[in-house]
C-alpha positions as protocol buffer text, in pm:
chain_id: "A"
residue {
  index: 1
  type: GLN
  ca { x: 0 y: 0 z: 0 }
}
residue {
  index: 2
  type: VAL
  ca { x: 118 y: 349 z: -91 }
}
residue {
  index: 3
  type: GLN
  ca { x: 9 y: 662 z: 91 }
}
residue {
  index: 4
  type: LEU
  ca { x: 46 y: 1026 z: -5 }
}
residue {
  index: 5
  type: VAL
  ca { x: 46 y: 1266 z: 287 }
}
residue {
  index: 6
  type: GLU
  ca { x: 5 y: 1637 z: 222 }
}
residue {
  index: 7
  type: SER
  ca { x: 96 y: 1930 z: 440 }
}
residue {
  index: 8
  type: GLY
  ca { x: 147 y: 2304 z: 418 }
}
residue {
  index: 9
  type: GLY
  ca { x: -199 y: 2435 z: 343 }
}
residue {
  index: 10
  type: GLY
  ca { x: -360 y: 2713 z: 539 }
}
residue {
  index: 11
  type: LEU
  ca { x: -483 y: 3069 z: 536 }
}
residue {
  index: 12
  type: VAL
  ca { x: -272 y: 3343 z: 384 }
}
residue {
  index: 13
  type: GLN
  ca { x: -329 y: 3700 z: 273 }
}
residue {
  index: 14
  type: ALA
  ca { x: -319 y: 3795 z: -92 }
}
residue {
  index: 15
  type: GLY
  ca { x: 39 y: 3842 z: -205 }
}
residue {
  index: 16
  type: GLY
  ca { x: 169 y: 3595 z: 50 }
}
residue {
  index: 17
  type: SER
  ca { x: 330 y: 3257 z: 8 }
}
residue {
  index: 18
  type: LEU
  ca { x: 276 y: 2896 z: 105 }
}
residue {
  index: 19
  type: ARG
  ca { x: 469 y: 2580 z: 40 }
}
residue {
  index: 20
  type: LEU
  ca { x: 285 y: 2252 z: 1 }
}
residue {
  index: 21
  type: SER
  ca { x: 456 y: 1920 z: 59 }
}
residue {
  index: 22
  type: CYS
  ca { x: 349 y: 1573 z: -44 }
}
residue {
  index: 23
  type: ALA
  ca { x: 538 y: 1271 z: 84 }
}
residue {
  index: 24
  type: ALA
  ca { x: 485 y: 926 z: -61 }
}
residue {
  index: 25
  type: SER
  ca { x: 549 y: 616 z: 143 }
}
residue {
  index: 26
  type: GLY
  ca { x: 511 y: 244 z: 89 }
}
residue {
  index: 27
  type: SER
  ca { x: 645 y: -13 z: -153 }
}
residue {
  index: 28
  type: ILE
  ca { x: 730 y: 230 z: -429 }
}
residue {
  index: 29
  type: PHE
  ca { x: 932 y: 104 z: -721 }
}
residue {
  index: 30
  type: SER
  ca { x: 945 y: 429 z: -915 }
}
residue {
  index: 31
  type: ILE
  ca { x: 745 y: 746 z: -966 }
}
residue {
  index: 32
  type: ASN
  ca { x: 661 y: 838 z: -1323 }
}
residue {
  index: 33
  type: ALA
  ca { x: 507 y: 1175 z: -1251 }
}
residue {
  index: 34
  type: CYS
  ca { x: 357 y: 1365 z: -961 }
}
residue {
  index: 35
  type: GLY
  ca { x: 214 y: 1702 z: -875 }
}
residue {
  index: 36
  type: TRP
  ca { x: -99 y: 1883 z: -771 }
}
residue {
  index: 37
  type: TYR
  ca { x: -455 y: 1935 z: -882 }
}
residue {
  index: 38
  type: ARG
  ca { x: -691 y: 2181 z: -718 }
}
residue {
  index: 39
  type: GLN
  ca { x: -1066 y: 2210 z: -695 }
}
residue {
  index: 40
  type: ALA
  ca { x: -1273 y: 2507 z: -587 }
}
residue {
  index: 41
  type: PRO
  ca { x: -1640 y: 2468 z: -489 }
}
residue {
  index: 42
  type: GLY
  ca { x: -1860 y: 2433 z: -795 }
}
residue {
  index: 43
  type: LYS
  ca { x: -1567 y: 2402 z: -1032 }
}
residue {
  index: 44
  type: GLN
  ca { x: -1390 y: 2115 z: -1202 }
}
residue {
  index: 45
  type: ARG
  ca { x: -1066 y: 1984 z: -1070 }
}
residue {
  index: 46
  type: GLU
  ca { x: -776 y: 2133 z: -1264 }
}
residue {
  index: 47
  type: LEU
  ca { x: -411 y: 2048 z: -1298 }
}
residue {
  index: 48
  type: VAL
  ca { x: -195 y: 2305 z: -1123 }
}
residue {
  index: 49
  type: ALA
  ca { x: 156 y: 2169 z: -1167 }
}
residue {
  index: 50
  type: ALA
  ca { x: 324 y: 1843 z: -1256 }
}
residue {
  index: 51
  type: ILE
  ca { x: 675 y: 1707 z: -1270 }
}
residue {
  index: 52
  type: THR
  ca { x: 796 y: 1395 z: -1447 }
}
residue {
  index: 53
  type: SER
  ca { x: 1063 y: 1147 z: -1349 }
}
residue {
  index: 54
  type: GLY
  ca { x: 1298 y: 1327 z: -1585 }
}
residue {
  index: 55
  type: GLY
  ca { x: 1238 y: 1661 z: -1417 }
}
residue {
  index: 56
  type: SER
  ca { x: 1017 y: 1818 z: -1682 }
}
residue {
  index: 57
  type: THR
  ca { x: 751 y: 2049 z: -1542 }
}
residue {
  index: 58
  type: ASN
  ca { x: 412 y: 2173 z: -1653 }
}
residue {
  index: 59
  type: TYR
  ca { x: 204 y: 2452 z: -1502 }
}
residue {
  index: 60
  type: ALA
  ca { x: -144 y: 2586 z: -1546 }
}
residue {
  index: 61
  type: ASN
  ca { x: -132 y: 2920 z: -1723 }
}
residue {
  index: 62
  type: SER
  ca { x: -293 y: 3085 z: -1423 }
}
residue {
  index: 63
  type: VAL
  ca { x: 0 y: 2999 z: -1196 }
}
residue {
  index: 64
  type: LYS
  ca { x: 298 y: 3033 z: -1430 }
}
residue {
  index: 65
  type: GLY
  ca { x: 558 y: 3266 z: -1285 }
}
residue {
  index: 66
  type: ARG
  ca { x: 410 y: 3236 z: -936 }
}
residue {
  index: 67
  type: PHE
  ca { x: 423 y: 2865 z: -850 }
}
residue {
  index: 68
  type: THR
  ca { x: 723 y: 2634 z: -862 }
}
residue {
  index: 69
  type: ILE
  ca { x: 711 y: 2256 z: -837 }
}
residue {
  index: 70
  type: SER
  ca { x: 1013 y: 2059 z: -722 }
}
residue {
  index: 71
  type: ARG
  ca { x: 1091 y: 1714 z: -589 }
}
residue {
  index: 72
  type: ASP
  ca { x: 1320 y: 1535 z: -348 }
}
residue {
  index: 73
  type: ASN
  ca { x: 1376 y: 1185 z: -481 }
}
residue {
  index: 74
  type: THR
  ca { x: 1556 y: 1072 z: -168 }
}
residue {
  index: 75
  type: ASN
  ca { x: 1244 y: 1125 z: 42 }
}
residue {
  index: 76
  type: ASN
  ca { x: 985 y: 1070 z: -234 }
}
residue {
  index: 77
  type: THR
  ca { x: 852 y: 1417 z: -165 }
}
residue {
  index: 78
  type: VAL
  ca { x: 719 y: 1676 z: -406 }
}
residue {
  index: 79
  type: TYR
  ca { x: 680 y: 2043 z: -319 }
}
residue {
  index: 80
  type: LEU
  ca { x: 476 y: 2329 z: -453 }
}
residue {
  index: 81
  type: GLN
  ca { x: 607 y: 2674 z: -370 }
}
residue {
  index: 82
  type: MET
  ca { x: 324 y: 2922 z: -414 }
}
residue {
  index: 83
  type: ASN
  ca { x: 413 y: 3289 z: -426 }
}
residue {
  index: 84
  type: SER
  ca { x: 209 y: 3602 z: -496 }
}
residue {
  index: 85
  type: LEU
  ca { x: -106 y: 3418 z: -398 }
}
residue {
  index: 86
  type: LYS
  ca { x: -439 y: 3549 z: -518 }
}
residue {
  index: 87
  type: PRO
  ca { x: -791 y: 3493 z: -382 }
}
residue {
  index: 88
  type: GLU
  ca { x: -869 y: 3290 z: -695 }
}
residue {
  index: 89
  type: ASP
  ca { x: -605 y: 3039 z: -584 }
}
residue {
  index: 90
  type: THR
  ca { x: -837 y: 2939 z: -301 }
}
residue {
  index: 91
  type: ALA
  ca { x: -917 y: 2570 z: -338 }
}
residue {
  index: 92
  type: VAL
  ca { x: -852 y: 2226 z: -202 }
}
residue {
  index: 93
  type: TYR
  ca { x: -519 y: 2109 z: -338 }
}
residue {
  index: 94
  type: TYR
  ca { x: -473 y: 1739 z: -406 }
}
residue {
  index: 95
  type: CYS
  ca { x: -138 y: 1573 z: -443 }
}
residue {
  index: 96
  type: TYR
  ca { x: -115 y: 1290 z: -695 }
}
residue {
  index: 97
  type: ALA
  ca { x: 142 y: 1039 z: -807 }
}
residue {
  index: 98
  type: ASP
  ca { x: 156 y: 815 z: -1111 }
}
residue {
  index: 99
  type: LEU
  ca { x: 386 y: 540 z: -993 }
}
residue {
  index: 100
  type: ARG
  ca { x: 496 y: 181 z: -1002 }
}
residue {
  index: 101
  type: ALA
  ca { x: 450 y: -8 z: -677 }
}
residue {
  index: 102
  type: VAL
  ca { x: 565 y: -349 z: -561 }
}
residue {
  index: 103
  type: THR
  ca { x: 278 y: -585 z: -483 }
}
residue {
  index: 104
  type: GLY
  ca { x: 400 y: -929 z: -384 }
}
residue {
  index: 105
  type: THR
  ca { x: 651 y: -1024 z: -649 }
}
residue {
  index: 106
  type: GLN
  ca { x: 509 y: -793 z: -915 }
}
residue {
  index: 107
  type: VAL
  ca { x: 556 y: -430 z: -1010 }
}
residue {
  index: 108
  type: ARG
  ca { x: 239 y: -260 z: -1129 }
}
residue {
  index: 109
  type: GLU
  ca { x: 121 y: 86 z: -1233 }
}
residue {
  index: 110
  type: TYR
  ca { x: -98 y: 285 z: -994 }
}
residue {
  index: 111
  type: ASP
  ca { x: -238 y: 632 z: -951 }
}
residue {
  index: 112
  type: TYR
  ca { x: -255 y: 763 z: -594 }
}
residue {
  index: 113
  type: TRP
  ca { x: -412 y: 1075 z: -447 }
}
residue {
  index: 114
  type: GLY
  ca { x: -346 y: 1263 z: -128 }
}
residue {
  index: 115
  type: GLN
  ca { x: -620 y: 1355 z: 115 }
}
residue {
  index: 116
  type: GLY
  ca { x: -636 y: 1716 z: 3 }
}
residue {
  index: 117
  type: THR
  ca { x: -530 y: 2030 z: 184 }
}
residue {
  index: 118
  type: GLN
  ca { x: -721 y: 2356 z: 198 }
}
residue {
  index: 119
  type: VAL
  ca { x: -555 y: 2672 z: 72 }
}
residue {
  index: 120
  type: THR
  ca { x: -744 y: 2991 z: 146 }
}
residue {
  index: 121
  type: VAL
  ca { x: -622 y: 3328 z: 22 }
}
residue {
  index: 122
  type: SER
  ca { x: -789 y: 3632 z: 172 }
}
residue {
  index: 123
  type: SER
  ca { x: -812 y: 3967 z: -1 }
}
């Protein structure tokens, strides 16, 4: 079993910063890609940022230049540094990982999601 545990969410004023962390634990063989989605009430879940095993990154246009995704392979942890936060960034942020996990004697592909962490940006 693999678990993704998120931390770092909270309440911040507009223009402030937060750093989200997502740590994966369990019988992980390799991580293909990981990152964050977010979902505001009444809206569809959207991809915020992603990073591949090779280090390539992708960002939603709305966060380019403000958010930075990074990873620590030693600890299987991915980070999202969020600067210049805006009220429209308010949402529940979900960590995800597309990975290979060891189950018994086999290695299989899985998608895992974190529990979600609330980010609230006040005006």
